[in-house]
XYZ file of C-alpha atoms in Angstrom:
600
model
C 0.090 0.013 0.263
C 1.465 3.616 -0.489
C 2.711 5.281 2.047
C 0.155 7.911 1.157
C -2.458 5.789 2.522
C -0.774 4.984 5.093
C -0.443 8.286 6.309
C -4.027 9.142 5.783
C -4.921 5.859 8.317
C -1.875 6.877 10.801
C -3.548 10.559 10.717
C -6.847 9.919 10.871
C -6.726 7.036 12.839
C -4.776 9.344 15.350
C -7.141 11.470 15.504
C -10.170 9.120 15.879
C -8.461 7.890 19.166
C -9.181 10.757 21.784
C -12.853 10.484 20.521
C -13.061 6.378 20.564
C -11.256 6.278 24.561
C -12.263 9.764 25.859
C -15.576 8.146 27.654
C -13.252 7.012 30.369
C -9.513 7.377 30.077
C -9.760 11.897 29.702
C -12.634 11.580 31.969
C -10.224 10.569 34.897
C -7.283 12.962 33.285
C -9.284 15.562 34.081
C -10.177 14.756 37.060
C -6.780 14.280 38.516
C -5.919 17.203 36.996
C -8.644 19.172 38.728
C -7.171 17.360 41.557
C -3.890 18.100 41.670
C -4.702 21.598 40.991
C -7.111 21.486 43.964
C -4.948 19.841 46.228
C -1.976 23.131 45.495
C -4.717 25.602 45.648
C -6.162 23.587 49.314
C -3.317 22.814 50.532
C -2.034 26.786 50.233
C -4.852 28.128 51.968
C -4.868 25.747 54.748
C -1.099 27.155 55.015
C -1.786 30.301 55.223
C -4.646 29.682 57.955
C -1.790 27.643 59.585
C -0.066 30.976 59.175
C -2.068 33.619 61.009
C -2.934 31.048 63.693
C 1.364 30.564 64.055
C 0.975 34.669 64.752
C -2.548 34.421 66.584
C -0.234 32.133 68.982
C 3.125 34.181 69.673
C 0.582 37.576 70.331
C -1.386 35.041 72.454
C 1.764 34.169 74.325
C 3.630 37.148 74.525
C 0.398 39.314 75.975
C -0.285 36.617 78.474
C 3.996 36.299 79.269
C 3.797 40.231 79.640
C 1.002 40.832 81.743
C 1.933 37.251 83.858
C 5.441 38.733 84.743
C 3.352 42.605 85.528
C 1.469 40.791 87.866
C 3.353 38.600 89.380
C 6.795 40.404 89.994
C 5.873 43.910 90.131
C 2.005 44.538 91.331
C 0.812 47.107 88.892
C -2.677 47.541 88.747
C -3.104 47.374 84.583
C -6.139 48.115 82.066
C -5.493 45.703 79.829
C -9.262 44.697 78.950
C -8.960 46.134 75.330
C -5.531 44.654 74.517
C -7.083 40.979 76.092
C -10.549 41.155 74.044
C -8.783 41.978 71.254
C -6.972 38.740 71.568
C -9.996 36.277 72.327
C -9.242 36.780 76.091
C -11.834 36.494 79.283
C -9.204 36.811 82.198
C -5.665 36.076 82.667
C -5.645 34.959 86.496
C -3.452 34.355 89.101
C -3.192 31.284 90.543
C -1.511 30.014 94.714
C -1.045 26.366 93.677
C -0.408 26.002 97.337
C -3.311 27.217 98.959
C -5.914 26.677 95.220
C -7.011 30.142 95.447
C -7.093 33.643 92.890
C -4.646 36.112 94.507
C -4.450 38.276 91.262
C -6.795 39.635 88.285
C -5.757 41.030 85.025
C -8.717 42.507 82.944
C -11.450 40.472 83.376
C -13.519 43.315 83.710
C -16.170 41.444 81.714
C -15.999 37.749 82.302
C -13.658 37.868 86.311
C -12.275 35.191 87.665
C -13.298 32.677 90.043
C -12.752 33.393 93.437
C -11.066 28.962 93.807
C -10.651 26.774 91.137
C -11.536 23.820 91.741
C -10.088 20.461 92.461
C -10.417 18.773 89.090
C -10.196 21.777 87.401
C -6.509 22.405 89.243
C -6.036 19.051 87.895
C -6.297 19.509 84.843
C -4.520 21.886 84.717
C -1.822 20.748 87.029
C -1.786 17.758 83.690
C -0.960 20.412 81.006
C 1.099 22.885 82.688
C 4.391 22.246 81.871
C 7.857 24.305 84.399
C 9.692 27.596 82.531
C 6.788 27.678 79.450
C 3.384 29.096 77.982
C 1.183 25.407 76.689
C -2.289 25.434 75.387
C -5.240 23.117 77.396
C -7.358 21.700 74.521
C -10.567 23.346 73.972
C -12.875 22.620 77.079
C -16.796 24.222 78.272
C -15.858 27.045 80.213
C -18.518 28.789 82.643
C -21.144 29.307 80.488
C -20.466 25.952 78.689
C -19.035 27.995 75.574
C -15.661 26.654 74.355
C -12.525 27.916 75.825
C -9.226 27.121 76.021
C -6.711 28.009 78.404
C -3.002 28.910 78.487
C -1.089 27.689 81.559
C 2.347 29.588 82.196
C 3.758 28.047 86.343
C 6.132 31.052 87.404
C 6.776 29.194 90.372
C 4.293 28.658 93.155
C 2.078 30.810 90.987
C 0.323 29.152 87.994
C -1.033 32.149 85.608
C -4.063 31.189 83.299
C -5.649 32.334 80.500
C -9.145 31.869 79.301
C -9.678 32.428 75.780
C -12.498 32.551 73.017
C -12.631 30.322 70.685
C -14.261 33.140 68.595
C -11.059 34.235 66.132
C -10.774 30.336 65.106
C -14.368 30.941 64.372
C -13.873 34.069 62.137
C -11.081 32.828 60.717
C -12.495 29.073 59.635
C -15.714 31.230 57.775
C -13.321 33.637 55.662
C -12.628 30.656 53.514
C -15.320 29.063 51.760
C -15.644 28.140 47.985
C -17.656 26.016 46.117
C -20.770 24.663 47.444
C -19.764 22.886 50.797
C -15.821 23.553 50.715
C -14.484 25.431 54.200
C -11.967 26.111 56.625
C -12.039 23.315 59.646
C -9.684 23.902 62.523
C -9.059 21.326 65.341
C -7.124 21.784 68.926
C -4.373 19.529 70.010
C -6.520 16.649 71.045
C -8.254 16.753 67.878
C -11.637 18.522 68.810
C -13.344 21.112 66.812
C -12.495 24.347 67.377
C -13.986 25.667 63.686
C -16.225 24.734 61.454
C -19.586 25.113 59.019
C -21.672 23.010 61.335
C -22.163 25.694 64.716
C -23.269 22.891 66.317
C -20.104 20.747 66.297
C -17.955 23.344 67.534
C -20.752 24.498 70.168
C -20.257 20.929 71.175
C -16.375 20.454 70.740
C -16.635 17.348 69.331
C -13.698 15.459 68.634
C -12.510 13.812 65.111
C -9.145 12.625 65.753
C -11.090 9.761 63.959
C -10.772 11.069 60.675
C -7.325 10.676 58.629
C -6.411 14.467 57.450
C -6.659 15.256 62.110
C -4.100 11.979 62.737
C -1.944 13.402 60.321
C -2.011 17.165 61.171
C -1.742 16.109 65.123
C 1.582 14.232 64.183
C 2.449 17.061 63.004
C 2.203 16.216 59.333
C 1.330 18.883 56.265
C -0.110 17.620 52.901
C -3.313 16.565 51.025
C -4.968 13.874 51.361
C -9.245 12.301 51.482
C -11.615 10.639 53.711
C -15.319 10.362 54.284
C -16.869 13.503 56.437
C -19.453 11.998 58.812
C -21.591 15.415 59.018
C -21.278 15.704 54.513
C -21.855 12.035 54.359
C -19.527 12.360 51.071
C -15.919 11.525 50.005
C -13.378 14.185 50.256
C -10.217 15.402 49.138
C -8.604 18.140 51.492
C -5.199 20.222 52.065
C -4.467 19.782 55.659
C -1.070 21.664 57.930
C -0.652 21.178 61.401
C 0.114 24.767 63.950
C 4.007 23.522 65.823
C 3.626 25.657 68.839
C 0.288 24.933 70.383
C -0.509 21.919 68.298
C -3.058 22.844 66.240
C -4.533 21.361 62.287
C -6.099 23.483 59.363
C -8.072 21.173 56.886
C -9.541 22.318 53.786
C -11.588 19.880 52.227
C -13.934 19.845 49.754
C -16.331 17.110 48.247
C -14.724 14.767 45.558
C -18.567 15.287 43.443
C -17.901 18.923 42.899
C -14.541 18.336 41.619
C -16.218 15.107 39.285
C -18.606 17.748 37.982
C -16.145 20.152 36.867
C -14.595 16.610 34.809
C -17.358 16.160 33.310
C -17.939 19.641 32.109
C -15.003 19.536 30.399
C -14.934 16.328 29.346
C -18.213 17.266 27.179
C -16.292 20.901 26.009
C -13.329 18.790 24.516
C -15.144 15.927 23.102
C -17.368 18.517 20.667
C -13.761 19.773 20.197
C -12.278 17.070 18.842
C -15.407 15.796 16.462
C -14.222 18.818 14.429
C -10.959 18.200 15.373
C -10.761 15.102 13.610
C -13.066 16.135 10.903
C -10.716 18.840 10.246
C -7.808 15.817 10.172
C -9.057 13.723 7.706
C -9.913 16.102 5.460
C -6.192 17.864 5.812
C -5.090 14.346 5.729
C -5.466 13.191 3.176
C -3.599 16.053 0.737
C -0.838 16.360 3.114
C -0.260 12.791 3.109
C -0.078 12.872 -0.988
C 2.100 16.092 -1.057
C 4.646 14.615 2.154
C 4.437 10.890 1.026
C 6.790 11.749 -2.232
C 9.912 13.427 -1.475
C 9.665 11.864 2.496
C 10.645 8.874 0.631
C 13.752 10.225 -1.435
C 14.973 11.233 1.518
C 14.498 8.316 4.165
C 16.230 6.587 1.567
C 19.259 8.575 1.601
C 18.647 8.926 5.183
C 19.092 5.154 5.095
C 21.892 4.668 3.402
C 23.798 7.532 5.168
C 23.599 5.258 8.376
C 24.163 2.421 6.402
C 27.606 3.709 6.209
C 27.426 4.472 2.601
C 29.417 7.607 1.545
C 28.922 10.271 -0.954
C 25.015 10.171 -0.950
C 23.062 12.688 -2.490
C 19.096 13.625 -3.216
C 18.285 14.444 -7.034
C 16.725 17.572 -7.395
C 13.129 18.129 -7.818
C 11.273 19.099 -10.625
C 7.568 20.838 -11.617
C 5.199 22.193 -9.483
C 7.713 21.306 -6.158
C 6.824 23.490 -3.329
C 9.346 25.585 -1.948
C 9.779 24.008 0.838
C 10.907 20.306 -0.366
C 13.384 21.933 -2.762
C 15.238 23.726 0.279
C 14.786 20.423 1.581
C 16.454 18.526 -1.163
C 19.392 21.126 -0.665
C 20.015 21.257 2.908
C 20.019 17.240 3.323
C 22.603 16.834 0.449
C 24.665 19.623 2.081
C 24.054 17.948 5.537
C 25.349 15.016 4.135
C 27.994 16.250 2.555
C 29.105 17.827 5.712
C 29.067 14.735 7.715
C 31.443 13.180 5.243
C 33.675 15.909 5.774
C 33.914 15.807 9.170
C 33.426 12.126 9.710
C 36.944 12.293 8.228
C 38.362 15.007 10.358
C 36.873 13.424 12.614
C 38.894 10.187 11.779
C 42.257 11.517 11.643
C 41.997 14.080 15.103
C 40.899 10.708 16.581
C 43.642 8.797 15.391
C 46.365 11.563 16.276
C 44.623 12.253 19.798
C 44.431 8.701 20.651
C 48.344 8.594 19.526
C 49.439 11.718 21.573
C 47.434 10.719 25.149
C 48.592 6.571 25.072
C 52.492 8.219 24.112
C 51.590 10.772 26.984
C 50.596 8.265 29.749
C 53.529 6.021 28.459
C 56.507 8.422 28.265
C 55.192 9.536 32.075
C 55.210 5.971 33.512
C 58.130 5.208 32.124
C 60.256 8.322 32.926
C 58.767 8.343 36.389
C 59.856 4.478 37.202
C 63.145 5.007 35.529
C 63.680 8.281 37.889
C 62.743 6.094 41.051
C 65.345 3.716 40.673
C 67.853 6.378 41.135
C 66.741 7.949 43.195
C 65.977 5.485 45.720
C 69.734 4.892 45.427
C 70.725 8.174 46.185
C 68.742 8.523 49.280
C 70.073 5.345 50.690
C 73.526 5.880 50.029
C 72.974 9.406 50.941
C 71.287 8.044 54.071
C 74.326 5.774 55.019
C 76.651 8.747 54.640
C 74.643 10.807 57.285
C 74.614 7.914 59.607
C 78.112 7.685 59.399
C 77.690 3.869 58.813
C 81.711 3.352 58.013
C 83.255 6.421 60.022
C 83.345 10.015 60.033
C 83.238 12.576 56.746
C 85.876 14.711 58.269
C 84.742 17.575 57.012
C 81.229 19.326 58.479
C 80.564 20.959 55.174
C 80.091 17.021 53.810
C 77.058 16.836 56.392
C 75.767 19.881 55.354
C 75.921 18.808 51.775
C 74.802 15.512 52.179
C 71.655 16.384 54.239
C 70.767 18.768 51.016
C 71.498 16.361 48.785
C 68.852 13.793 50.730
C 65.883 16.892 50.723
C 66.593 17.290 47.137
C 66.464 13.857 46.691
C 63.036 13.334 48.888
C 61.542 16.331 46.954
C 62.223 14.706 43.608
C 60.773 11.607 45.236
C 57.561 13.176 45.680
C 57.606 15.164 41.915
C 58.000 11.764 40.965
C 54.791 9.919 42.735
C 52.725 12.906 41.811
C 53.942 12.611 38.391
C 53.135 9.187 38.349
C 49.546 9.011 40.267
C 48.443 11.895 37.783
C 49.451 9.523 34.956
C 47.418 6.277 36.565
C 44.684 8.593 36.647
C 44.337 9.612 33.459
C 45.037 5.666 31.812
C 41.839 5.236 34.542
C 44.694 2.778 37.049
C 44.116 4.220 39.885
C 42.721 2.049 42.570
C 40.949 2.768 46.171
C 41.422 0.924 49.191
C 38.084 2.202 51.074
C 37.723 0.996 54.141
C 35.766 3.000 57.573
C 37.535 4.909 59.911
C 37.370 7.396 62.053
C 38.285 10.472 60.326
C 39.045 12.786 63.219
C 42.139 11.030 63.677
C 43.186 10.947 60.455
C 43.234 14.944 60.722
C 44.548 15.393 63.382
C 47.365 13.521 62.582
C 47.890 15.419 59.483
C 47.645 18.744 61.243
C 50.583 17.595 63.926
C 52.889 16.200 60.676
C 52.266 19.886 59.478
C 52.955 21.750 62.469
C 56.445 20.039 62.202
C 57.410 21.796 58.991
C 60.389 24.467 59.409
C 58.167 27.652 58.026
C 55.191 26.021 60.084
C 57.060 26.901 63.069
C 55.862 31.041 62.918
C 52.495 30.266 62.083
C 49.130 29.409 64.587
C 47.568 25.781 63.371
C 44.181 24.759 64.767
C 41.795 21.918 64.142
C 37.997 22.063 64.905
C 35.745 18.918 63.997
C 32.604 19.660 64.278
C 31.354 16.288 65.660
C 33.146 13.262 67.706
C 32.932 10.280 66.435
C 33.017 10.907 62.569
C 33.191 7.575 60.924
C 33.644 7.245 56.870
C 34.109 4.809 54.235
C 37.171 6.075 51.923
C 40.565 5.256 50.883
C 42.552 6.240 54.466
C 45.476 7.277 52.910
C 44.355 9.043 50.055
C 41.949 11.004 51.975
C 45.745 11.934 54.324
C 47.580 12.720 51.402
C 45.249 15.147 50.009
C 44.779 16.599 53.431
C 48.874 16.737 54.352
C 48.637 18.198 50.758
C 46.630 21.151 51.276
C 48.193 21.781 54.647
C 51.713 22.108 53.103
C 50.608 25.349 50.349
C 48.556 26.805 53.040
C 51.503 26.901 55.188
C 53.759 27.297 52.155
C 52.135 30.174 50.960
C 51.368 31.746 54.560
C 52.629 35.028 56.255
C 54.444 35.531 58.640
C 52.414 34.913 62.271
C 49.381 33.899 60.103
C 47.011 31.524 60.703
C 45.853 28.138 59.607
C 42.473 25.883 60.013
C 41.619 22.508 59.638
C 37.767 22.150 59.848
C 34.870 20.147 58.847
C 30.932 20.867 58.641
C 27.945 18.429 57.473
C 25.070 19.980 55.872
C 22.948 18.521 53.584
C 24.941 18.825 50.247
C 27.615 16.120 52.017
C 30.627 15.838 54.198
C 33.270 19.713 54.170
C 37.086 18.756 55.138
C 38.457 22.930 55.185
C 41.501 24.490 54.515
C 41.914 28.142 55.692
C 45.287 30.232 55.511
C 46.204 34.292 55.594
C 48.325 33.943 53.387
C 48.806 35.380 49.536
C 45.580 34.740 48.362
C 45.045 33.814 44.533
C 43.162 35.920 42.237
C 39.996 34.312 41.572
C 40.137 34.227 37.227
C 43.742 32.199 38.453
C 41.883 29.739 40.345
C 40.646 27.264 37.651
C 44.458 27.804 35.889
C 45.783 26.469 39.887
C 43.725 22.932 39.662
C 44.944 22.328 36.429
C 48.479 20.214 36.058
C 51.121 22.223 36.079
C 49.246 25.081 36.473
C 50.681 27.089 39.769
C 49.228 30.436 40.000
C 52.441 32.188 39.294
C 51.867 36.222 40.488
C 53.341 35.907 43.837
C 53.736 32.193 44.502
C 56.667 31.305 42.227
C 58.866 34.457 43.153
C 59.058 33.051 46.941
C 58.182 29.091 46.304
C 58.953 26.362 44.192
C 56.782 23.821 42.882
C 54.889 22.414 39.506
C 52.064 22.791 40.194
C 50.699 19.276 40.403
C 49.746 19.199 44.257
C 45.931 20.544 43.989
C 45.339 18.764 40.558
C 45.744 16.040 42.350
C 44.290 16.542 44.911
C 40.945 17.622 42.990
C 41.678 14.057 41.280
C 42.005 12.433 44.036
C 38.970 13.660 45.585
C 36.635 12.658 42.629
C 37.676 9.755 42.627
C 36.069 9.702 46.212
C 32.658 10.936 43.984
C 33.412 14.637 45.204
C 34.323 17.691 44.511
C 36.907 20.425 45.263
C 36.860 23.842 45.562
C 38.791 27.263 46.239
C 37.378 30.047 47.247
C 40.339 33.312 47.229
C 41.108 36.870 47.264
C 44.656 38.330 46.751
C 45.844 39.383 50.680
C 43.110 37.858 51.674
C 43.938 33.978 53.055
C 42.494 31.014 51.008
C 40.072 28.530 51.534
C 39.977 25.380 49.887
C 36.666 22.982 50.423
C 36.436 19.400 50.045
C 33.196 18.062 49.403
C 32.681 14.555 49.959
C 29.553 12.963 49.376
C 26.646 12.103 52.485
C 26.896 8.715 51.913
C 30.211 8.340 52.775
C 29.578 9.326 56.122
C 28.835 5.992 58.061
C 28.420 7.248 61.594
C 27.657 11.297 62.370
C 27.557 11.948 65.884
C 25.009 14.627 66.470
C 26.655 15.632 70.062
C 28.847 18.748 69.078
C 32.582 19.105 69.766
C 33.507 21.369 73.302
C 36.581 22.603 74.290
C 36.760 20.210 76.735
C 36.994 17.208 73.793
């Protein structure tokens, strides 16, 4: 069958698929989209009401604390009725906990404090009071049966309690209403209603803690869920959140039936559009398929030839009344085929050259390093024997000085050879880590003590500040030691007389940080990428005062990357340098939450 018929059937059939399956799948998709949109808005509304309740909680606590101290400590007579009324306080009472009698009343001109607290209510207060803090009780019936929240504040042998009406919660809940039955519900820490569209439920302080969203609010969670509402006798979708300090919860539910009705309206609207689209698509697809099929088949054939590896493939120029776009398509395809052919030739040549050069470089570095190590080991061995005077005295003190210089130079060259060999192994993919679990603080402390023994560290202040005790990580212990010693050596080498070197650890959500800081000469920010490349030592001030190849930081960076970590430098000229090694958090085997103190 011709490609034209295939295109016509495919385009027409594709346009019919939504119509055939629209009765079930699109409706469910529309409902899910509405649920997602409603969930986001409901959760936002719940969080907004939660923020309002947090502010109200802070204000109520602040007023209670202030007036309590004024009354208990200073025995001042305050006209606090207006302030308390604005926050829905009936009164604030100061109770002598030993005698069980009220010794002080704050405000309460309309609703005065009782003379004494009944034993049952006193036990209720004692049950919920916490020394040194202000706590809310669950909502309970007041003197006239109205819902009341009590704020309890123990002060020595006094207990200050404030009776708080639920007017604010009710008005806050009434501010949210949408759809036919969408509303807000607010509960206390025990799941008792503080605000709800059903007044009798609020007046009766109904407990709805059996509902799933209420249980999750009481557990301090926030999110979106569905549940069955006994009051509305319907399935609901609700966004909910909690107010952590007082333990209140806010829920914004709406019947799922309202969402289903909206989804059905959208389905009918989409159905009409799809039917019209199918008719238009059927007409256009017939003409379009004939126009596309001829030229597309030629270009597709040529493309398959190129994919098969043939070169010099081209599409014949179209003739007759061919649209301009097809002429341009043929020309562009031929140009592309020619460019691909030429690029492939150049890539083959460049790849072969690059592979040869890289292999030669790696072989040269490895061979040179091994060739250097043999005579260097001999030189170091013989100079050590001479220095130890194995066969007797040298005869002149100057010889001992020369032998010491030879040994130092040999050790320096051996370190250089080791660094070159390590880089060659890393580039060749032959460097293997030997990972184990160890106490990082012990390793870092050892590194700092070794570095402090350098002659150029004599007038520097060096300090190790771990963020936690018992920090066990999984890594190559020798490599971590090599990295830290190298960074500490640089911090000491490029520091100023009387300067400071700090070795610090820190753990956060990004991972485990090892930071080496100094107060030295610093680096220009634009030169930092160069410093991290092999042989890229920054050469403005450093190279004039210190020798070096620039391999150290580059090697450290690559060794850190072998641990799936990163190394970065933060520095300014004259302001010192911070080198941050960040290891993945999954390398921390046993973090310790207890902070390190000076005694440790």
